């Protein structure tokens, strides 16, 4: 079983004099002004959940966009700050972006073009030349910051996600094999018929093929990527080695299903702090029902939030005996609100919650509590502990770590996970109650199955899922990526 310690050992043994640099758009710790003071929050989201424990275990440098309004006040003259602030374990180097750059690169090309293109959730991608220019420019800005950090040393740069598809090429063009790059694409890779509409497809594929290693959560996404390359550009695919050779350079393509730090989640979930939060959340939201169903997401059209609300509505319609006996609490973190599709979704959610609650309200009871506020990690744990049912219903998701975190937090083996078949997690968590979020009637029936599941069966299923999540923890994911890289022997 991989642990923090075994990962650390691999890194210390194998990295030698190579610097370890992680790059992502989102920074792990954000400094903000609040009530006349500067506070620091750990950012939410899959990449942070996954990589913060890895970086804590092995130090190194994390390069990311400095997006907090107090970020500039907390760095040194090289834009660096030690994090976490109360227990410094690694260095964060912030990259500064102008509003115009953030608009074009983050809101524009990353999240209005690549995000909907990669997820099959029927939101049309929007390709704007001006956004692309900013995307290119910001990728160069990240490359410059990394090259400055590396100097004339050798480095292993671990790139995260779809915001950075040009970065590997910029790094390799400047530093050759002195920099070894592994790139993990945290979202799905679509099939070639979907990807072919992207006007910048060649540039993106060429950027990604500068990597030494390119990882996806699932083998299916690796296959999609390889088929896309075969259809779109001149490159040789080596099926046996599962690699692609372009211009004499080989990129290994590999599946690495990501996990969570299950031990940390479990310990935190059992802490006194979480118990106190549980009590205060119970009081705040009057959670005195027999059944508490939970949804916890960034507000995003890929997450199936509307479908989940409709399923709850249908559940009450079909099974009125549950009126007043349960509540569905949805925590929704606002996200990417400058993009019309996100703003519209948020408005639609508001209207739907209002409509469903009005329709079913009965003697002060309403089925849905929708909460939009920042909740810290211990509070997230408190919600996991309070919920007998957790509903994870994306229309399409690379992995989904909420599912794995919920399972990790249920150390007494109680609780039922209701999980969309269209998440990467569903390939591992076979003992969840599986749903198709598009099939609202069946979804409602599955909620009934979850509520009525015999305790012995629920415990057994949860125990099996917990074993699975523990086996494929985050240290295994990081260790596997590093082990695959060892094949390059860190040659000059
Ligand atoms: O992999 C998807 C991702 O980039 C993850 O970091 C996270 O789940 C989410 O999207 C974060 O979104 P954002 O950084 O745009 O808020």
XYZ file of C-alpha atoms and ligand atoms in Angstrom:
508
model
C 0.000 0.000 0.000
C 1.400 3.419 -0.970
C 1.823 5.917 1.845
C 3.078 9.458 2.258
C 6.367 7.973 3.483
C 6.849 5.543 0.599
C 6.186 8.298 -1.900
C 8.699 10.516 -0.160
C 11.255 7.720 -0.312
C 10.764 7.233 -4.065
C 11.113 10.945 -4.647
C 14.242 11.299 -2.515
C 15.876 8.246 -4.100
C 14.996 8.897 -7.687
C 14.879 12.610 -8.198
C 18.491 13.159 -7.206
C 19.483 16.653 -8.232
C 16.306 17.283 -10.224
C 14.002 19.999 -8.988
C 10.392 18.934 -8.592
C 7.962 21.524 -9.909
C 4.180 21.217 -10.055
C 2.298 23.619 -12.334
C -1.420 24.335 -12.345
C -3.692 27.230 -13.065
C -5.411 27.240 -9.655
C -3.147 27.961 -6.700
C -3.423 25.720 -3.649
C -3.536 28.592 -1.124
C -5.189 31.955 -1.746
C -4.645 35.088 0.322
C -7.645 37.386 0.559
C -8.771 40.506 2.361
C -11.579 39.854 4.798
C -12.931 42.279 7.375
C -9.751 44.384 7.342
C -7.475 41.359 7.729
C -5.605 39.074 5.348
C -6.800 35.491 5.500
C -5.520 32.415 3.693
C -7.852 29.751 2.283
C -6.991 26.398 0.804
C -8.541 26.388 -2.667
C -11.180 23.801 -3.540
C -11.245 21.524 -6.577
C -9.907 18.196 -7.701
C -6.360 19.203 -8.544
C -5.742 20.817 -5.168
C -7.391 17.983 -3.259
C -5.084 15.591 -5.038
C -1.780 17.423 -5.110
C -1.623 19.354 -1.851
C -0.927 16.199 0.191
C 1.641 15.058 -2.361
C 3.480 18.372 -2.227
C 3.314 18.407 1.564
C 4.964 15.008 1.538
C 7.770 15.899 -0.821
C 8.344 19.679 -0.645
C 9.248 21.133 -4.034
C 7.835 24.127 -5.825
C 4.279 24.763 -7.051
C 3.792 27.365 -9.799
C 0.262 28.744 -10.187
C -1.798 31.813 -10.975
C -1.894 34.216 -8.029
C -5.592 35.022 -8.004
C -6.259 36.270 -4.460
C -6.712 39.982 -3.833
C -4.062 39.867 -1.082
C -1.686 37.489 -2.865
C 0.782 40.208 -3.847
C 1.041 41.368 -0.234
C 2.132 37.974 1.037
C 4.922 36.993 -1.387
C 8.649 37.785 -1.337
C 10.414 39.722 -4.092
C 10.447 36.577 -6.266
C 6.665 36.123 -5.963
C 7.186 33.166 -3.643
C 5.434 32.220 -0.413
C 5.757 29.192 1.855
C 2.586 27.160 2.343
C 0.489 26.081 4.180
C 0.920 29.341 6.111
C 0.632 27.767 9.568
C 2.855 24.770 8.808
C 5.113 25.562 5.840
C 5.841 22.452 3.810
C 6.515 23.654 0.253
C 6.932 26.811 -1.855
C 4.273 28.451 -3.980
C 5.500 30.661 -6.832
C 2.732 32.916 -8.061
C 2.305 33.995 -11.673
C 0.501 37.314 -12.113
C -2.074 37.773 -14.845
C -3.803 40.901 -16.046
C -7.590 40.970 -16.144
C -7.457 40.768 -19.917
C -5.185 37.708 -19.782
C -7.388 35.979 -17.225
C -10.449 36.674 -19.350
C -9.050 35.248 -22.545
C -6.958 32.388 -21.138
C -9.010 31.162 -18.164
C -12.627 32.168 -18.804
C -12.226 32.129 -22.565
C -10.162 29.407 -24.177
C -9.793 27.097 -21.147
C -13.367 27.197 -19.926
C -15.503 28.234 -22.873
C -13.636 26.172 -25.453
C -11.645 23.259 -23.982
C -13.885 22.491 -20.983
C -17.152 21.974 -22.926
C -15.218 20.335 -25.766
C -13.802 17.685 -23.419
C -17.014 16.981 -21.482
C -19.965 15.507 -23.247
C -22.688 17.552 -21.603
C -24.143 19.299 -24.647
C -22.862 22.791 -23.976
C -21.463 24.202 -27.180
C -17.780 25.198 -27.092
C -16.959 28.741 -28.104
C -13.745 29.384 -29.997
C -12.502 32.978 -30.144
C -9.211 33.940 -31.753
C -8.613 36.639 -29.127
C -9.041 34.067 -26.322
C -6.595 31.756 -28.029
C -4.000 34.541 -28.249
C -4.299 35.106 -24.506
C -4.137 31.357 -23.845
C -0.883 31.222 -25.804
C 0.509 34.285 -24.061
C -0.322 33.003 -20.578
C 1.183 29.582 -21.329
C 4.367 31.477 -22.295
C 4.193 33.460 -19.085
C 4.067 30.210 -17.082
C 6.974 28.835 -19.127
C 9.044 31.955 -18.383
C 8.373 31.686 -14.647
C 9.368 28.004 -14.635
C 12.488 28.584 -16.723
C 13.510 31.338 -14.334
C 13.071 28.979 -11.363
C 14.997 26.158 -13.049
C 17.907 28.324 -14.244
C 20.602 25.994 -15.551
C 19.546 23.129 -13.303
C 17.604 20.002 -14.224
C 13.954 19.716 -13.397
C 11.016 17.423 -13.454
C 7.963 19.524 -14.244
C 4.598 18.016 -13.493
C 1.961 19.924 -15.439
C -1.723 19.850 -14.516
C -4.689 20.062 -16.804
C -6.174 21.656 -19.879
C -5.113 25.219 -19.082
C -1.518 24.355 -19.959
C -1.542 22.436 -23.236
C 1.135 24.604 -24.889
C 3.435 24.790 -21.881
C 5.337 21.499 -22.481
C 6.427 22.604 -25.943
C 7.552 26.001 -24.701
C 9.618 24.337 -21.967
C 11.171 21.747 -24.237
C 11.980 24.302 -26.928
C 13.865 26.335 -24.353
C 15.517 23.655 -22.234
C 15.428 20.372 -24.190
C 15.742 17.250 -22.067
C 17.132 19.189 -19.111
C 13.465 19.485 -18.261
C 11.413 16.324 -18.128
C 7.670 16.869 -18.312
C 4.754 14.780 -17.190
C 1.323 16.211 -17.931
C -1.866 15.038 -16.305
C -5.123 15.888 -18.073
C -7.656 15.881 -15.229
C -10.767 15.981 -17.399
C -11.986 13.516 -20.045
C -10.455 13.455 -23.513
C -13.259 13.336 -26.089
C -13.449 11.070 -29.115
C -11.896 12.289 -32.409
C -15.271 13.306 -33.892
C -15.790 15.733 -31.025
C -12.232 17.065 -30.907
C -11.943 17.662 -34.669
C -14.066 20.827 -34.512
C -11.425 22.674 -32.459
C -9.775 25.261 -34.730
C -6.528 25.012 -32.727
C -6.420 21.221 -32.583
C -2.978 20.882 -34.201
C -1.338 23.393 -31.880
C -2.869 21.674 -28.843
C -1.833 18.184 -29.934
C 1.679 19.343 -30.791
C 1.943 21.093 -27.436
C 0.890 17.969 -25.559
C 3.149 15.697 -27.593
C 6.197 17.616 -26.395
C 5.630 15.893 -23.023
C 7.595 12.823 -22.018
C 4.545 11.406 -20.297
C 0.884 12.241 -20.737
C -1.645 10.851 -18.271
C -5.420 10.527 -18.163
C -7.666 8.976 -15.528
C -8.944 6.195 -17.749
C -7.563 3.962 -20.449
C -10.599 4.950 -22.495
C -9.410 8.590 -22.500
C -5.899 7.460 -23.517
C -7.443 5.554 -26.421
C -9.468 8.617 -27.412
C -6.307 10.731 -27.373
C -4.354 8.242 -29.486
C -7.194 7.985 -32.024
C -7.375 11.782 -32.167
C -3.651 12.017 -32.931
C -3.950 9.315 -35.592
C -6.717 11.229 -37.326
C -5.359 14.727 -37.004
C -1.577 14.977 -37.292
C 1.439 13.181 -38.642
C 2.855 11.074 -35.864
C 3.646 7.404 -35.331
C 1.614 5.448 -32.800
C 3.363 2.558 -31.102
C 0.468 0.464 -29.817
C 2.726 -1.962 -28.022
C 4.510 0.679 -25.990
C 1.334 2.755 -25.839
C 3.269 5.781 -26.989
C 3.307 8.357 -29.766
C 6.424 9.430 -31.645
C 6.395 12.831 -33.247
C 9.487 14.439 -34.788
C 11.706 11.817 -33.136
C 10.292 12.511 -29.662
C 8.341 9.845 -27.813
C 5.420 10.581 -25.481
C 4.200 7.740 -23.276
C 0.429 7.741 -22.856
C -0.776 6.169 -19.615
C -3.887 5.875 -17.430
C -3.411 6.936 -13.799
C -6.728 6.937 -11.912
C -6.431 9.635 -9.286
C -7.326 9.112 -5.623
C -7.524 10.923 -2.304
C -5.500 10.925 0.898
C -7.981 8.563 2.556
C -6.109 8.339 5.859
C -5.986 12.105 6.230
C -9.675 12.432 5.323
C -10.600 9.729 7.806
C -8.568 11.267 10.623
C -9.907 14.728 9.970
C -13.468 13.413 9.795
C -13.026 11.911 13.264
C -11.523 15.058 14.786
C -13.019 17.161 17.548
C -13.135 20.150 15.204
C -15.346 18.231 12.750
C -17.612 17.028 15.555
C -18.114 20.647 16.589
C -18.892 21.637 13.011
C -21.402 18.788 12.783
C -23.198 20.163 15.774
C -23.268 23.714 14.481
C -24.362 22.675 10.979
C -27.168 20.591 12.486
C -28.350 23.656 14.358
C -27.872 26.052 11.445
C -29.823 23.937 8.933
C -32.149 22.149 11.382
C -30.882 18.760 10.221
C -33.064 16.611 12.477
C -34.425 14.310 9.756
C -34.154 10.533 9.491
C -32.364 10.842 6.179
C -29.937 13.497 5.039
C -28.981 13.441 1.382
C -25.997 15.524 0.342
C -24.724 17.068 -2.886
C -21.443 18.947 -2.876
C -20.149 20.539 -6.053
C -18.742 23.476 -7.855
C -21.710 24.943 -9.740
C -20.959 23.570 -13.172
C -23.194 22.266 -15.949
C -21.171 19.024 -16.093
C -22.070 18.121 -12.502
C -25.715 17.210 -13.134
C -27.074 19.507 -10.413
C -30.344 20.270 -12.229
C -30.867 16.566 -12.882
C -30.275 15.834 -9.183
C -32.855 18.426 -8.163
C -35.357 16.989 -10.636
C -34.717 13.505 -9.250
C -35.450 14.739 -5.714
C -38.644 16.342 -7.017
C -39.674 13.101 -8.724
C -38.782 11.118 -5.601
C -41.205 13.170 -3.494
C -43.890 12.902 -6.191
C -43.556 9.141 -6.460
C -42.998 8.367 -2.786
C -44.927 10.957 -0.749
C -44.522 8.822 2.373
C -41.029 10.325 2.658
C -42.355 13.895 2.954
C -40.981 15.511 6.081
C -38.653 12.560 6.728
C -35.658 13.601 4.672
C -33.870 16.634 3.389
C -31.570 17.098 0.444
C -28.823 19.598 1.187
C -26.804 20.879 -1.740
C -23.622 22.827 -1.156
C -22.778 24.724 -4.318
C -19.638 26.762 -4.708
C -20.063 29.502 -7.296
C -17.638 29.129 -10.126
C -16.613 30.766 -13.426
C -19.496 33.218 -13.096
C -18.224 35.532 -15.854
C -19.178 32.826 -18.345
C -22.835 33.101 -19.481
C -23.414 29.313 -19.354
C -22.469 29.309 -15.640
C -24.505 32.369 -14.803
C -27.529 30.907 -16.578
C -27.110 27.606 -14.794
C -27.012 29.376 -11.454
C -30.221 31.241 -12.298
C -31.856 28.025 -13.454
C -30.879 26.277 -10.218
C -32.353 29.115 -8.154
C -35.625 28.956 -10.038
C -35.841 25.176 -9.863
C -35.114 24.990 -6.129
C -37.783 27.613 -5.542
C -40.306 25.767 -7.710
C -39.695 22.337 -6.155
C -39.706 23.640 -2.598
C -42.928 25.557 -3.202
C -44.588 22.531 -4.786
C -43.800 20.142 -1.933
C -43.669 22.442 1.085
C -45.661 20.977 3.921
C -46.007 22.268 7.483
C -42.722 24.144 7.349
C -40.858 21.315 5.622
C -39.214 21.760 2.212
C -37.209 19.016 0.504
C -34.208 21.084 -0.628
C -31.716 23.272 1.197
C -29.380 25.001 -1.220
C -26.327 26.613 0.329
C -23.927 28.842 -1.536
C -21.062 29.826 0.671
C -17.438 28.948 1.085
C -17.047 26.000 3.393
C -13.669 25.016 4.722
C -12.319 21.476 4.542
C -13.318 20.450 8.096
C -16.862 21.665 7.316
C -16.884 19.534 4.170
C -15.983 16.586 6.386
C -18.779 17.470 8.783
C -21.252 17.334 5.890
C -19.889 13.956 4.809
C -20.364 12.667 8.341
C -23.892 14.042 8.622
C -25.140 12.629 5.315
C -26.470 9.083 5.193
C -26.626 9.426 1.425
C -24.236 11.302 -0.851
C -25.381 12.001 -4.412
C -22.718 12.456 -7.077
C -24.470 12.798 -10.433
C -22.233 14.342 -13.131
C -23.239 14.114 -16.764
C -19.561 13.437 -17.479
C -16.562 13.601 -15.169
C -12.933 12.530 -15.483
C -12.883 11.006 -11.976
C -14.801 12.935 -9.244
C -13.108 13.046 -5.900
C -16.206 13.989 -3.875
C -17.291 10.357 -4.276
C -13.958 9.087 -2.987
C -13.777 11.601 -0.152
C -17.269 10.721 1.056
C -16.328 7.049 1.196
C -13.069 7.859 3.027
C -14.919 9.899 5.651
C -17.338 7.043 6.495
C -15.029 5.173 8.848
C -17.938 3.379 10.573
C -18.871 1.868 7.173
C -22.299 3.484 7.179
C -23.736 5.618 4.384
C -24.756 5.044 0.787
C -23.127 6.577 -2.272
C -25.386 7.307 -5.243
C -23.058 7.672 -8.214
C -23.347 8.592 -11.876
C -22.199 5.910 -14.303
C -20.522 8.653 -16.294
C -17.780 9.445 -13.779
C -14.319 7.913 -13.711
C -15.037 6.912 -10.088
C -17.825 4.588 -11.234
C -15.153 2.345 -12.821
C -13.791 1.671 -9.338
C -16.679 2.102 -6.901
C -18.869 -0.736 -8.122
C -20.735 -0.917 -4.820
C -22.296 2.504 -5.176
C -25.923 2.763 -6.253
C -25.378 3.579 -9.934
C -27.537 6.082 -11.742
C -27.911 7.565 -15.191
C -28.509 11.271 -14.381
C -30.468 11.709 -17.615
C -33.029 9.092 -16.523
C -34.896 11.084 -13.867
C -37.478 8.422 -13.073
C -34.922 5.746 -12.504
C -32.764 8.231 -10.558
C -35.746 8.838 -8.208
C -36.189 5.078 -7.765
C -32.491 4.733 -6.959
C -32.859 7.354 -4.226
C -35.558 5.159 -2.727
C -33.285 2.116 -2.966
C -30.529 4.106 -1.235
C -32.840 5.242 1.570
C -34.285 1.796 2.111
C -31.086 -0.188 1.787
C -30.729 -2.813 4.467
C -28.083 -1.688 6.983
C -26.049 -4.872 6.621
C -25.889 -4.514 2.870
C -25.076 -0.802 3.053
C -22.255 -1.458 5.530
C -20.863 -4.240 3.381
C -20.911 -2.080 0.254
C -19.314 0.854 2.030
C -16.588 -1.340 3.453
C -15.746 -2.646 -0.026
C -15.640 0.866 -1.458
C -13.421 2.017 1.390
C -10.962 -0.770 0.655
C -10.914 0.235 -2.995
C -10.332 3.916 -2.215
C -7.560 3.025 0.259
C -5.855 0.810 -2.333
C -5.872 3.528 -4.993
C -4.945 6.444 -2.794
C -3.345 9.678 -3.904
C 0.172 8.497 -3.031
C -0.236 5.545 -5.354
C -1.316 7.911 -8.130
C 1.699 10.173 -7.617
C 4.026 7.189 -7.130
C 2.803 5.599 -10.369
C 3.383 8.778 -12.345
C 6.895 9.049 -10.914
C 7.651 5.381 -11.477
C 6.583 5.699 -15.106
C 8.942 8.631 -15.415
C 11.847 6.619 -14.063
C 11.849 4.925 -17.441
C 13.466 8.103 -18.721
C 16.273 7.558 -16.227
C 16.483 11.321 -15.981
C 18.903 11.338 -18.865
C 20.552 14.606 -19.959
O -9.717 19.073 -13.343
C -10.749 19.921 -13.345
C -10.417 21.193 -12.618
O -9.463 21.954 -13.283
C -9.970 20.879 -11.201
O -8.962 21.686 -10.780
C -11.154 21.211 -10.378
O -11.969 20.132 -10.201
C -11.865 22.226 -11.153
O -11.589 21.960 -12.492
C -11.476 23.585 -10.700
O -12.010 24.551 -11.430
P -11.561 26.042 -11.281
O -10.113 26.036 -10.946
O -11.849 26.594 -12.636
O -12.410 26.615 -10.208
